[in-house]
Amino acid sequence: MTALLRLVVVLLLSLAAVVAVSAQAQGNLRVALQLEPPNLDPTSGAAVAIDEVVYATIFEGLVRADTDGSIRPLLAESWTVSSDGLVHDFKLRGGVRFHDGRPLTEDDVIFSLLRISAKTSSNAQAQAFSRIAAVTSPAPGRVRIRLKAPDANFLTLLTLGDAVIVPRHAAKTLATDPIGTGPFRFADWRRGSDITLVRNPNYWGKPARLARLTFRFIADPSAAYAAVKAGDIDLFPDYPAPETFGQLRSDPRLKLTVGPTEGEVILSMNQRQGPLANLAVRRAIAHALDRRAIIDGAMFGYGVPIGSHFPPQSPDYIDLTGRYPHDVEAGRRLLAEAGYADGFTLRLKLPPQSYARRTGEIIAAQLAKLKIKVRIQNLEWPGWLDEVFARHDYDLTIVNHAEPFDYDIYGRTGYYFGYDSPAYRALLARLQTARDPATRHGLLAEIQRTLADDAVNGFLFQFPRLGVQDARLQDVWINTPNQAIDFATVSFGGAAGGDDASSDKSIASGGWGIPALLLLLIGVAAALWRFGLPYVASRLGSFAMTLVAATVVIFALIQVVPGDPAAYMMGLGATPQAIAALHAELGLTGSVPERYLAWVGGMLHGDFGISYVYRVPVAGLLADRFALSLPLAGLATALSILVGVSAGYWAALRRGSAVDVVISWLARLGIALPSFWLAMLLVLLFAVGLGWVEAGGFPGWSAGTGPALRALALPMVALALPQAAILARVTRASLLETLDEDYVRTARAKGLGRARAAFRHALPNALGPVLTVLGLQFPFLLAGGAIIENIFFLPGLGRLVIQAIAQRDLIVVQSVVVVLVAVTVLVSLLIDMLAAAIDPRLREGERR
Amino acid sequence: MTQRKTILAIGLAITGFFVAAALLALVWTPYDVAAVEIAGRLSPPSAAHWLGTDQYGRDMVSLLFAGATTSLGVSLLSVGAALFIGVPLGLYAAAKGGLIDGLIMRFGDLVFAFPSLMLAIILSALTGPGASNAIIAIAIFNIPVFARLTRGEARRVWTYDYIAAAQIAGKAAPRISFEHILPNIAGPLLVQATIQFALALIAEAGLSYVGLGVQSPQPSWGRMLAESQTLIGTAPQLAILPGAAILLAVFGLTLLGDGLGETLRGARGA
């Protein structure tokens, strides 16, 4: 008992040592974003997340947009536009250098603009940039852009992240190693966790006030809330949990902001066939929608109701929310007139975002009042892109159309909601050529009215941008068309940037391979010595067979998973040519057996393939993730052994006593404890409530063992306790059995003390079942910590796989799963041998 | 032993309560679980709503009861399916031995070696999330459990004299397996099924928690927990109640399994 007490005290002390509050440097800004960018090249690919990290930080364009939307000079000092609107002449700023020290030249500008306007460009705005006819340099320091047709919006287009100027000499590696002209330069990217930028000391303009910018990626609303409450985040420009906004309001450390976005959340209706092709039905649905209830219920009051596809902050906006007032009776009448008095069934397919899921629940209930039965199907994003967006296999969906000026989608034939109106297309064509502001204003009003009259979709609300920031932060403003933040001006009040953090963090990955291999060799050698060749050979043979079978199973499964990785990466505006080009680039061509053999062959010499999304070797990703998951699983196992085995031992020793009864009941409760619920409660108590540890995230081992262990403390406990309960039961039962055996009784009869007899004689032999359970638990903890990793947003193996499946980064999925299978089988092999080494009876049994 | 009886009684009582709630919710809940009433959302416990309402204004008691239907239903079906497939496999392996036996056992190794949650996620990417998916995912990992247990127990029974007698009487192996072996190993199977039922319940909650279980409007405890997690500051009962329901239901099943196991061991007179 004293031994146990001592253990507990040591454990508590070491936890307390780990729980020491770290000081936070004021020059370091920790920004949380919902989505991690797939790569860091803003000029190829459609991900908004790329702009959020690199636009105006690393990369700059010729011009930029000001808070009021006016165009300001940036890399171009000044410019002129010819009277016919076709020729733009830019004078470049002198003395601008890229982060690698090379000067910015006309050549780089021409290269950048031609690259995005080329036919083969994978730029998200390639269609818009295809209006560029030629880019030339008429004189040193000058660049001339000639357009095919006049475009009133051209300069605005140049303010986008898609049009930043990149260095010609380093254009190929922008995705992983971005080099720009901006006030910050790229330092480090720990995939799945964070990206670090540091101040560019040689910036041509006014240097940034912050020394370092760290972007963390938190999409889960509860993780976001916990991180903000625990003070782990200084700025969350697009906070995903409106339901917690009210709670944050009372926190004096935080400043909350609510702003508009260009996003319209709509109930899209597939009007190609069925009841939804009927205008009266769509109008009936419009009457059934109660926008107030939707905004209150799904967005907790944040969001502005809209009556058409247009953002309310635009000067051209007209309020059409009264076009179809919420009136269930009117809706029923319309349905009855259309011959649908008895209702019908519609499939509502929802993307994963919480606003869509919540709105879906509410709309399903609202449509039920019209006797329209709504069957909700929740999809993940690639599934939504495939089923709804590409194949139009849906009736209703809810999605935020975030792109600015996107009323043109209603003119596209073959777009997913299937609206086909020659009148509307005529309006768009007139708008394209109209240059007079009054005419444009009138046309835009007409566009909004037409969409509302035709009740094309259910127009719900404008998506709000909810921001949470440290109350001391100053000069945060959001560049709305780009959705990027101008970090150059941001600062923590008076205390300006501290050290010029040039010490780039980098994880020593790949260092795990050699020790692991050595351990394996030593293990095999020891096993050979102890058990002889036939036993070891047969076990290794079955190990290899299981592994081969596993590669076949997982590869086959992955082949039939629907959803195309290339389509996912290219986003909503991808052309078939671009997707085909990407297929070839990712190695997705060739027959199934060819690809299988290539994959397995590569793995045999350590090449696990290249991640489709990150474009880096999967082996490196794996090594990084193992550096977290392996120690976490190890720590959790150690803790569960410490707590579980000692509790079971104690209970068995005092069989039938009050101690035994209490431990047995606690163990039964512990088994029933869902680890994710425990994790949630732990975060609330220790991170949000007491503030002893961070709510999540992982600083990396390079940040020091103390901070790293502190980050792992809560996940470790959440993982370990339910396992400890199982171990306690197994230990107790197994020990009770051995305590009854003759040799222990003999030892006792010879005068050996109860505790000594149990410890020396019974415990070793009782360890067999305990080891077996441990052998099952360790791989479970290694992979099964996925939910826990999500709650604590730890960049571990489980989260890598979940994220990879969601992004259809299938090469990562199959490789990680095979590695996990290998670890599982290897551990069970080791455990078998260990058990046989301890208890020779098992070995005999195996040979028989 | 009184403690054994206490355990069994408490286990039966808790499990019985949840089974009754699940069955009742099949035909009746105090309120419609799909009826959204935004104006009355997040209300504290009252006479009309004993445990308050959730973020959509739905009655928590109704949701928890209907959640019991989901949890118990999915667990029952998945464990049932695993029994239905695993037990014959185990009987067959025990009766045949040799290569077939080895193959069936290696299949078990393979399934055990796969990370279960990840496989469930891949499966749901295949066919979309839903109850049937959760059932399949949980069942797959339970098949080898029952196959192994059945095989081990059946091999023990095969050595008994009366089996030899039955063989001499000319009964075929399948008939012996079902007529003589199965009844003899039903006890341990029942105990194991109870334990697996409890584990399946946690697994179902976990899958629902990550959004892979049954879909809206059918309530499930795991999803309720996930959806109300962020509301814990304003309406803690929303996140605490479903978690407590999972805890209690699994606890009851664990007690039931313990009680049954001990009773069985007592009956065997070992």
PDB file of C-alpha atoms in Angstrom, chain A residues 696-807:
ATOM      1  CA  GLY A 696      -4.890  21.358 -27.240  1.00  0.00           C
ATOM      2  CA  GLY A 697      -2.233  21.553 -29.870  1.00  0.00           C
ATOM      3  CA  PHE A 698       1.289  20.257 -29.744  1.00  0.00           C
ATOM      4  CA  PRO A 699       4.340  22.530 -29.678  1.00  0.00           C
ATOM      5  CA  GLY A 700       6.640  19.796 -31.001  1.00  0.00           C
ATOM      6  CA  TRP A 701       9.511  18.101 -29.231  1.00  0.00           C
ATOM      7  CA  SER A 702      11.831  20.838 -30.461  1.00  0.00           C
ATOM      8  CA  ALA A 703      10.023  23.217 -28.097  1.00  0.00           C
ATOM      9  CA  GLY A 704      11.454  21.210 -25.216  1.00  0.00           C
ATOM     10  CA  THR A 705      10.358  18.108 -23.388  1.00  0.00           C
ATOM     11  CA  GLY A 706       8.463  20.041 -20.720  1.00  0.00           C
ATOM     12  CA  PRO A 707       6.013  21.901 -22.973  1.00  0.00           C
ATOM     13  CA  ALA A 708       5.612  18.835 -25.180  1.00  0.00           C
ATOM     14  CA  LEU A 709       4.763  16.604 -22.248  1.00  0.00           C
ATOM     15  CA  ARG A 710       2.411  19.218 -20.858  1.00  0.00           C
ATOM     16  CA  ALA A 711       0.517  19.189 -24.140  1.00  0.00           C
ATOM     17  CA  LEU A 712       0.235  15.417 -23.942  1.00  0.00           C
ATOM     18  CA  ALA A 713      -0.851  15.242 -20.286  1.00  0.00           C
ATOM     19  CA  LEU A 714      -4.635  15.461 -20.750  1.00  0.00           C
ATOM     20  CA  PRO A 715      -4.820  13.251 -23.857  1.00  0.00           C
ATOM     21  CA  MET A 716      -2.704  10.712 -22.025  1.00  0.00           C
ATOM     22  CA  VAL A 717      -5.094  10.620 -19.070  1.00  0.00           C
ATOM     23  CA  ALA A 718      -8.159  10.452 -21.313  1.00  0.00           C
ATOM     24  CA  LEU A 719      -6.691   7.528 -23.207  1.00  0.00           C
ATOM     25  CA  ALA A 720      -5.247   5.736 -20.204  1.00  0.00           C
ATOM     26  CA  LEU A 721      -8.071   5.657 -17.674  1.00  0.00           C
ATOM     27  CA  PRO A 722     -10.541   3.392 -19.533  1.00  0.00           C
ATOM     28  CA  GLN A 723      -7.628   1.083 -20.431  1.00  0.00           C
ATOM     29  CA  ALA A 724      -6.445   1.109 -16.823  1.00  0.00           C
ATOM     30  CA  ALA A 725      -9.895  -0.093 -15.762  1.00  0.00           C
ATOM     31  CA  ILE A 726      -9.629  -3.070 -18.110  1.00  0.00           C
ATOM     32  CA  LEU A 727      -6.097  -3.834 -16.931  1.00  0.00           C
ATOM     33  CA  ALA A 728      -7.155  -3.667 -13.302  1.00  0.00           C
ATOM     34  CA  ARG A 729      -9.849  -6.270 -13.899  1.00  0.00           C
ATOM     35  CA  VAL A 730      -7.580  -8.587 -15.847  1.00  0.00           C
ATOM     36  CA  THR A 731      -4.769  -8.289 -13.312  1.00  0.00           C
ATOM     37  CA  ARG A 732      -7.090  -8.980 -10.426  1.00  0.00           C
ATOM     38  CA  ALA A 733      -8.719 -12.003 -12.033  1.00  0.00           C
ATOM     39  CA  SER A 734      -5.448 -13.474 -13.248  1.00  0.00           C
ATOM     40  CA  LEU A 735      -3.702 -12.926  -9.940  1.00  0.00           C
ATOM     41  CA  LEU A 736      -6.547 -14.504  -7.978  1.00  0.00           C
ATOM     42  CA  GLU A 737      -6.217 -17.576 -10.123  1.00  0.00           C
ATOM     43  CA  THR A 738      -2.476 -17.936  -9.597  1.00  0.00           C
ATOM     44  CA  LEU A 739      -2.761 -17.154  -5.887  1.00  0.00           C
ATOM     45  CA  ASP A 740      -4.860 -20.283  -5.604  1.00  0.00           C
ATOM     46  CA  GLU A 741      -2.270 -22.489  -7.235  1.00  0.00           C
ATOM     47  CA  ASP A 742      -0.301 -25.043  -5.305  1.00  0.00           C
ATOM     48  CA  TYR A 743       3.146 -23.522  -5.594  1.00  0.00           C
ATOM     49  CA  VAL A 744       1.961 -20.223  -4.144  1.00  0.00           C
ATOM     50  CA  ARG A 745       0.205 -22.039  -1.325  1.00  0.00           C
ATOM     51  CA  THR A 746       3.401 -23.972  -0.732  1.00  0.00           C
ATOM     52  CA  ALA A 747       5.374 -20.764  -0.564  1.00  0.00           C
ATOM     53  CA  ARG A 748       2.845 -19.359   1.871  1.00  0.00           C
ATOM     54  CA  ALA A 749       2.937 -22.537   3.956  1.00  0.00           C
ATOM     55  CA  LYS A 750       6.706 -22.241   4.169  1.00  0.00           C
ATOM     56  CA  GLY A 751       6.158 -18.955   5.926  1.00  0.00           C
ATOM     57  CA  LEU A 752       6.484 -16.431   3.102  1.00  0.00           C
ATOM     58  CA  GLY A 753       4.434 -13.308   3.731  1.00  0.00           C
ATOM     59  CA  ARG A 754       1.225 -12.769   1.828  1.00  0.00           C
ATOM     60  CA  ALA A 755       2.485  -9.771  -0.113  1.00  0.00           C
ATOM     61  CA  ARG A 756       5.859 -11.362  -0.841  1.00  0.00           C
ATOM     62  CA  ALA A 757       4.264 -14.562  -2.057  1.00  0.00           C
ATOM     63  CA  ALA A 758       1.992 -12.604  -4.312  1.00  0.00           C
ATOM     64  CA  PHE A 759       4.714 -10.349  -5.676  1.00  0.00           C
ATOM     65  CA  ARG A 760       7.504 -12.907  -6.113  1.00  0.00           C
ATOM     66  CA  HIS A 761       5.601 -15.999  -7.120  1.00  0.00           C
ATOM     67  CA  ALA A 762       2.092 -15.216  -8.255  1.00  0.00           C
ATOM     68  CA  LEU A 763       2.537 -11.914 -10.107  1.00  0.00           C
ATOM     69  CA  PRO A 764       5.032 -13.095 -12.766  1.00  0.00           C
ATOM     70  CA  ASN A 765       2.798 -15.991 -13.709  1.00  0.00           C
ATOM     71  CA  ALA A 766      -0.301 -13.831 -13.631  1.00  0.00           C
ATOM     72  CA  LEU A 767       1.248 -11.459 -16.131  1.00  0.00           C
ATOM     73  CA  GLY A 768       0.412 -13.581 -19.182  1.00  0.00           C
ATOM     74  CA  PRO A 769      -3.172 -12.378 -19.629  1.00  0.00           C
ATOM     75  CA  VAL A 770      -2.111  -8.869 -18.637  1.00  0.00           C
ATOM     76  CA  LEU A 771       0.494  -8.852 -21.393  1.00  0.00           C
ATOM     77  CA  THR A 772      -2.037 -10.123 -23.905  1.00  0.00           C
ATOM     78  CA  VAL A 773      -4.387  -7.283 -23.051  1.00  0.00           C
ATOM     79  CA  LEU A 774      -1.517  -4.791 -23.276  1.00  0.00           C
ATOM     80  CA  GLY A 775      -0.650  -6.161 -26.684  1.00  0.00           C
ATOM     81  CA  LEU A 776      -4.138  -5.335 -27.840  1.00  0.00           C
ATOM     82  CA  GLN A 777      -4.220  -1.963 -26.123  1.00  0.00           C
ATOM     83  CA  PHE A 778      -1.043  -0.452 -27.487  1.00  0.00           C
ATOM     84  CA  PRO A 779      -1.989  -0.542 -31.185  1.00  0.00           C
ATOM     85  CA  PHE A 780      -5.483   0.532 -30.218  1.00  0.00           C
ATOM     86  CA  LEU A 781      -4.046   3.563 -28.482  1.00  0.00           C
ATOM     87  CA  LEU A 782      -1.705   4.265 -31.374  1.00  0.00           C
ATOM     88  CA  ALA A 783      -4.489   4.385 -33.965  1.00  0.00           C
ATOM     89  CA  GLY A 784      -7.620   4.608 -31.868  1.00  0.00           C
ATOM     90  CA  GLY A 785      -6.554   7.863 -30.328  1.00  0.00           C
ATOM     91  CA  ALA A 786      -7.960   9.493 -33.442  1.00  0.00           C
ATOM     92  CA  ILE A 787     -10.993  10.929 -31.673  1.00  0.00           C
ATOM     93  CA  ILE A 788      -8.859  12.075 -28.777  1.00  0.00           C
ATOM     94  CA  GLU A 789      -6.380  13.629 -31.202  1.00  0.00           C
ATOM     95  CA  ASN A 790      -9.265  15.492 -32.785  1.00  0.00           C
ATOM     96  CA  ILE A 791     -10.504  16.824 -29.459  1.00  0.00           C
ATOM     97  CA  PHE A 792      -7.025  18.081 -28.562  1.00  0.00           C
ATOM     98  CA  PHE A 793      -6.165  18.907 -32.204  1.00  0.00           C
ATOM     99  CA  LEU A 794      -2.949  16.954 -31.936  1.00  0.00           C
ATOM    100  CA  PRO A 795      -1.129  16.211 -35.190  1.00  0.00           C
ATOM    101  CA  GLY A 796      -1.060  12.448 -34.694  1.00  0.00           C
ATOM    102  CA  LEU A 797      -1.507   9.409 -36.885  1.00  0.00           C
ATOM    103  CA  GLY A 798      -5.227   9.001 -36.313  1.00  0.00           C
ATOM    104  CA  ARG A 799      -5.982  12.569 -37.241  1.00  0.00           C
ATOM    105  CA  LEU A 800      -3.754  12.274 -40.306  1.00  0.00           C
ATOM    106  CA  VAL A 801      -5.850   9.384 -41.557  1.00  0.00           C
ATOM    107  CA  ILE A 802      -9.191  11.020 -40.827  1.00  0.00           C
ATOM    108  CA  GLN A 803      -8.077  14.203 -42.553  1.00  0.00           C
ATOM    109  CA  ALA A 804      -6.595  12.241 -45.455  1.00  0.00           C
ATOM    110  CA  ILE A 805      -9.841  10.366 -46.022  1.00  0.00           C
ATOM    111  CA  ALA A 806     -11.803  13.598 -45.929  1.00  0.00           C
ATOM    112  CA  GLN A 807      -9.448  15.109 -48.519  1.00  0.00           C
TER     113      GLN A 807
END
